[in-house]
PDB file of C-alpha atoms in Angstrom:
ATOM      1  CA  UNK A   1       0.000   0.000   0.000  1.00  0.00           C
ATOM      2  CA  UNK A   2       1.534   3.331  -0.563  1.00  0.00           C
ATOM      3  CA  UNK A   3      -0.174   7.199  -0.789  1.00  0.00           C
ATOM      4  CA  UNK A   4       0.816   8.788  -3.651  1.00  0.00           C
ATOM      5  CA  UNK A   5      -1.640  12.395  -3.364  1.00  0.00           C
ATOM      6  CA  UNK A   6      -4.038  11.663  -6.021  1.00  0.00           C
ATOM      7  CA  UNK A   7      -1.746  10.181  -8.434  1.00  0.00           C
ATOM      8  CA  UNK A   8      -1.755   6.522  -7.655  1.00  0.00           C
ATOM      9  CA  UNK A   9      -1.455   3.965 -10.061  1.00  0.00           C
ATOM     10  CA  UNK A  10      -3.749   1.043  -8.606  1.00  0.00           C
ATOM     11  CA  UNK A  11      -7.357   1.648  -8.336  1.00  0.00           C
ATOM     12  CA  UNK A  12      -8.673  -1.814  -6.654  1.00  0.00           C
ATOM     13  CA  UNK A  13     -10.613  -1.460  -3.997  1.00  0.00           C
ATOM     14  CA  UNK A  14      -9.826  -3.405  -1.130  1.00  0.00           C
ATOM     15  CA  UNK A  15     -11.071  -3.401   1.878  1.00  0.00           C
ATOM     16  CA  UNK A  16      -7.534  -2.344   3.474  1.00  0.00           C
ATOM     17  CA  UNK A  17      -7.375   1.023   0.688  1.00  0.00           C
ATOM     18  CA  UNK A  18     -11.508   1.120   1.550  1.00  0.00           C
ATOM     19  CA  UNK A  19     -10.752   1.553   5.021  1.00  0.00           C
ATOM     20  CA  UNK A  20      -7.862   3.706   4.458  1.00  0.00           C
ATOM     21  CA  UNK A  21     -10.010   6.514   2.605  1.00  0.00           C
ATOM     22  CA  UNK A  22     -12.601   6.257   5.393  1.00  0.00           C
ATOM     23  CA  UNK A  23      -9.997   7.289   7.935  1.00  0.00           C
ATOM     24  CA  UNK A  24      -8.353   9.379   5.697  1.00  0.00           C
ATOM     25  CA  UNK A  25     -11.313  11.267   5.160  1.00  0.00           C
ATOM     26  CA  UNK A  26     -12.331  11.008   8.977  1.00  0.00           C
ATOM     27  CA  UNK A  27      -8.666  12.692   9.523  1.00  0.00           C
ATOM     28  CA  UNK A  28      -9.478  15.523   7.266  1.00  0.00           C
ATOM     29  CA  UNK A  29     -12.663  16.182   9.142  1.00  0.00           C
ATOM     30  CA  UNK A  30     -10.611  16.551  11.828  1.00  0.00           C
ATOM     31  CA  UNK A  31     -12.961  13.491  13.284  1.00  0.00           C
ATOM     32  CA  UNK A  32      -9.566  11.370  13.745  1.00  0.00           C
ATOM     33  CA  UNK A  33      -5.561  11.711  14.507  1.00  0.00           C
ATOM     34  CA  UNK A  34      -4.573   8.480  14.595  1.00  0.00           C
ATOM     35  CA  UNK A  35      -5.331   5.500  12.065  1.00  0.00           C
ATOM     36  CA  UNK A  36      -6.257   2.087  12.712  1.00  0.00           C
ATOM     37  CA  UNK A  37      -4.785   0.253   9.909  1.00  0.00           C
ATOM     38  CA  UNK A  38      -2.569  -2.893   9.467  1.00  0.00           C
ATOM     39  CA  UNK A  39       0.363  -1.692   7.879  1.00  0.00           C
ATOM     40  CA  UNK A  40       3.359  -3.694   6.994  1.00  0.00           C
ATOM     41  CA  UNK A  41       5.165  -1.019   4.321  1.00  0.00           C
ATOM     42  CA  UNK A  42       8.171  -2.363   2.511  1.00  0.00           C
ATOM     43  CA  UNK A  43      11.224  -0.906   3.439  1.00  0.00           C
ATOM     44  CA  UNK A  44      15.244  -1.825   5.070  1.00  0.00           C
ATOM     45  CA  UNK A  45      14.721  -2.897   9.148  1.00  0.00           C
ATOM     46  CA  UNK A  46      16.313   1.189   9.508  1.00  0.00           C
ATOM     47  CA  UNK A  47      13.459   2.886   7.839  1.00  0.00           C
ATOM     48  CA  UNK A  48      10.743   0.268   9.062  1.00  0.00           C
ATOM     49  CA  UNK A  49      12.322   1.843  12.251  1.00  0.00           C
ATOM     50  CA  UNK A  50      12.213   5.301  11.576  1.00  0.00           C
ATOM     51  CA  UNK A  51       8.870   5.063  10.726  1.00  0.00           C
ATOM     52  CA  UNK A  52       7.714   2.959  13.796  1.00  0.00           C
ATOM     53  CA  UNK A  53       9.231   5.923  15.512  1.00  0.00           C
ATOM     54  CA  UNK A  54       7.131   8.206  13.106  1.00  0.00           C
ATOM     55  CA  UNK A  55       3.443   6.940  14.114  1.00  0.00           C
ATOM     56  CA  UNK A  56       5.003   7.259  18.256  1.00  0.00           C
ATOM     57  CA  UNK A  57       4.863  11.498  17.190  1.00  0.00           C
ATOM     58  CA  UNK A  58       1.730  12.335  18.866  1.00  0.00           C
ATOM     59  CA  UNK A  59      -1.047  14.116  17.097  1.00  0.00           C
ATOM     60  CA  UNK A  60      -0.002  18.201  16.519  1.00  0.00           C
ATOM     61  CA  UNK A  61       3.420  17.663  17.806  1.00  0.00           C
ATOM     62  CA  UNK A  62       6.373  17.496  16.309  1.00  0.00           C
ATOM     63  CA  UNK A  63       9.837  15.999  16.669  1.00  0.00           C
ATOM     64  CA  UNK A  64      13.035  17.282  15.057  1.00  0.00           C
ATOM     65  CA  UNK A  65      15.474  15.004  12.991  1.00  0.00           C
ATOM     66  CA  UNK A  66      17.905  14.901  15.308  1.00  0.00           C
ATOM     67  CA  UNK A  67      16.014  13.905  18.482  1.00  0.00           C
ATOM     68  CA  UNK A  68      14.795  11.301  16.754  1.00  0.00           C
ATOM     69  CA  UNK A  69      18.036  10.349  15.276  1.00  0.00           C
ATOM     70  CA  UNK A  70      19.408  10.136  18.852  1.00  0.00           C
ATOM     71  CA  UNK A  71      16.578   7.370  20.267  1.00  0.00           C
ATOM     72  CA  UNK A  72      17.430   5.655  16.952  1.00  0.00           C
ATOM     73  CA  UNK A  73      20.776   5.459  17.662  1.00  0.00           C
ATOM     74  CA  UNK A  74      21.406   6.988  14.364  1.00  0.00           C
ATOM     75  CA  UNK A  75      22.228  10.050  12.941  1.00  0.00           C
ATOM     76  CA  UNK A  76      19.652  12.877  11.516  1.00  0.00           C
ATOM     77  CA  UNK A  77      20.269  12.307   7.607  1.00  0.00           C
ATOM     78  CA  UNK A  78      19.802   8.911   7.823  1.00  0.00           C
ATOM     79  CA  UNK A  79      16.383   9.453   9.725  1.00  0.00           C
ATOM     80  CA  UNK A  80      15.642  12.365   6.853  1.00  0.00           C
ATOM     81  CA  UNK A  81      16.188   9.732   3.881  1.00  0.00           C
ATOM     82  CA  UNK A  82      14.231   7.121   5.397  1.00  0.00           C
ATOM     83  CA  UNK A  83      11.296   9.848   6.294  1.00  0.00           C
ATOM     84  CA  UNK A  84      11.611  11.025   3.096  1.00  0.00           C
ATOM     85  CA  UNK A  85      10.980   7.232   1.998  1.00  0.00           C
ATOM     86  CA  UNK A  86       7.607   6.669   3.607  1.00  0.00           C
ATOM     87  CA  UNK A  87       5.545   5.059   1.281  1.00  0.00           C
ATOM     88  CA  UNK A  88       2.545   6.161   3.119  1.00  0.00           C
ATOM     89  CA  UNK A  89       2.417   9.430   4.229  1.00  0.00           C
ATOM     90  CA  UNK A  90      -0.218  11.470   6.785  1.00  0.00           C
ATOM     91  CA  UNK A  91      -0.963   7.446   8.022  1.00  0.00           C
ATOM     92  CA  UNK A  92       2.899   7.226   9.339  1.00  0.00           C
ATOM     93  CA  UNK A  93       3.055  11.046   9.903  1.00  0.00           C
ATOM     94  CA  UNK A  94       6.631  12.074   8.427  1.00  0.00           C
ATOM     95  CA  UNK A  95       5.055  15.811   8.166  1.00  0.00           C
ATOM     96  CA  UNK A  96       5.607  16.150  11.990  1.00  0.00           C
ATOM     97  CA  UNK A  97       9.215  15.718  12.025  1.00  0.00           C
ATOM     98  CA  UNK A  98      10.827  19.352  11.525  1.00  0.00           C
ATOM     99  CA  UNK A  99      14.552  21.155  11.954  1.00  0.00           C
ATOM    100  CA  UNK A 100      16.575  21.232  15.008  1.00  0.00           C
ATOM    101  CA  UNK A 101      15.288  24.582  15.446  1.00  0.00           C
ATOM    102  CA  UNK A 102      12.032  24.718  14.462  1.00  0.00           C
ATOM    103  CA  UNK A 103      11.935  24.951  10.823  1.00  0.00           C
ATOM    104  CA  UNK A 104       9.563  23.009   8.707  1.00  0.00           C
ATOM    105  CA  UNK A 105      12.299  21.555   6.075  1.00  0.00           C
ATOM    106  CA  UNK A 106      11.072  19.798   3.109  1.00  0.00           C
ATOM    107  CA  UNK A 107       7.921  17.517   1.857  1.00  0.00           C
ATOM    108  CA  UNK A 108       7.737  14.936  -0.515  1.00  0.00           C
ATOM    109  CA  UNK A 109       4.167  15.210  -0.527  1.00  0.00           C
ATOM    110  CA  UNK A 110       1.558  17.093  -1.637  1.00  0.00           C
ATOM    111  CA  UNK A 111       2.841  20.595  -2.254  1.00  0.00           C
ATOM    112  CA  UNK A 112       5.666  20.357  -0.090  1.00  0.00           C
ATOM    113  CA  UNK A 113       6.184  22.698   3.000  1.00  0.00           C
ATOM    114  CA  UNK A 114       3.243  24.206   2.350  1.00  0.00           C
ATOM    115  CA  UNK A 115       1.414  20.808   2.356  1.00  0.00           C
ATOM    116  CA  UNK A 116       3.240  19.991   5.897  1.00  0.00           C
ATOM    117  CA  UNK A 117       2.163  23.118   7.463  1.00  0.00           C
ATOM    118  CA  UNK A 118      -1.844  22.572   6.295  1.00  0.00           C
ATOM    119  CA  UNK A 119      -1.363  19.259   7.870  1.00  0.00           C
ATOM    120  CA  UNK A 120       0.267  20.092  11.472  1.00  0.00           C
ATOM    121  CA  UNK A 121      -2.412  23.363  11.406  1.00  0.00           C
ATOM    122  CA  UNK A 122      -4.965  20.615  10.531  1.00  0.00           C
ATOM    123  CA  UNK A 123      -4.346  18.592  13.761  1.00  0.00           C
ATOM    124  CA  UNK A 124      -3.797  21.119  15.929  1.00  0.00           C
ATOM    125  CA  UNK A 125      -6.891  22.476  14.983  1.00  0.00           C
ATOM    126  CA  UNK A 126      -8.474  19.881  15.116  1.00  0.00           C
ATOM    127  CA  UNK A 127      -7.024  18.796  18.704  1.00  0.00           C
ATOM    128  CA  UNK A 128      -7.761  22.250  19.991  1.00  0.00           C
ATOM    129  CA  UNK A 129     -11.671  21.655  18.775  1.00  0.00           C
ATOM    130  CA  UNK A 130     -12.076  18.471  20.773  1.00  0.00           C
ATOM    131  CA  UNK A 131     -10.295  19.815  23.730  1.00  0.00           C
ATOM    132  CA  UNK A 132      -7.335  18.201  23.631  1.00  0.00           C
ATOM    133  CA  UNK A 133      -4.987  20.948  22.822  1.00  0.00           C
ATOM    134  CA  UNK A 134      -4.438  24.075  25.050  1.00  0.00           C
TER     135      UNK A 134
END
């Protein structure tokens, strides 16, 4: 399974993609944060554990390259080329990892930073809505 932003190539429903656009859409509502999906996305064991790492970022937070390099044991280019190789972005949340000091960085996705800032407003938003968010 892999998100490619409107562009993908394979069109089957199943009911793993079915449920995918459900939450998907439910996220964009800002009804949901986190997704409930069986994912097993091809990748080396060092980004399968980036991106474990990725979905422990909670919901309108973010985590910088480095300090994610550092519980990784790893170094923060390595975690930025295997972030940069999620297959399935917004369900493993790569848009909330960000700059040592702050700064947003690049996107693959979407429209790139602008596309990562919609999506950390979006849950923040979202977060502040239900309550959960001061």
């Amino acid at each position: 399974m892999a998100l490619d932003w409107g562009r993908g190539r394979d069109q089957t429903e199943t009911p793993v993609l079915l449920a995918a656009r459900d939450q998907l859409q439910d996220y964009f509502d800002g009804q949901r944060m986190v997704f409930d999906l069986p994912l097993a996305p091809h990748g080396s064991a060092f980004q399968r554990r980036v991106w474990a790492a990725l979905a422990e970022i909670p919901p309108g937070e973010t985590r910088s390259y480095a300090a994610l390099a550092a519980g990784l044991g790893s170094v923060a280019r390595a975690v930025g080329q295997a972030n940069g190789a999620n297959p399935i972005p917004i369900i493993i949340p790569c848009h909330r990892v960000v700059g040592a000091n702050g700064a947003l960085g690049g996107y693959s996705g979407g429209e790139g930073p602008a596309t990562k800032r919609y999506l950390l407003d979006l849950e923040r938003r979202s977060l502040r809505q239900q309550g959960t968010l001061l």
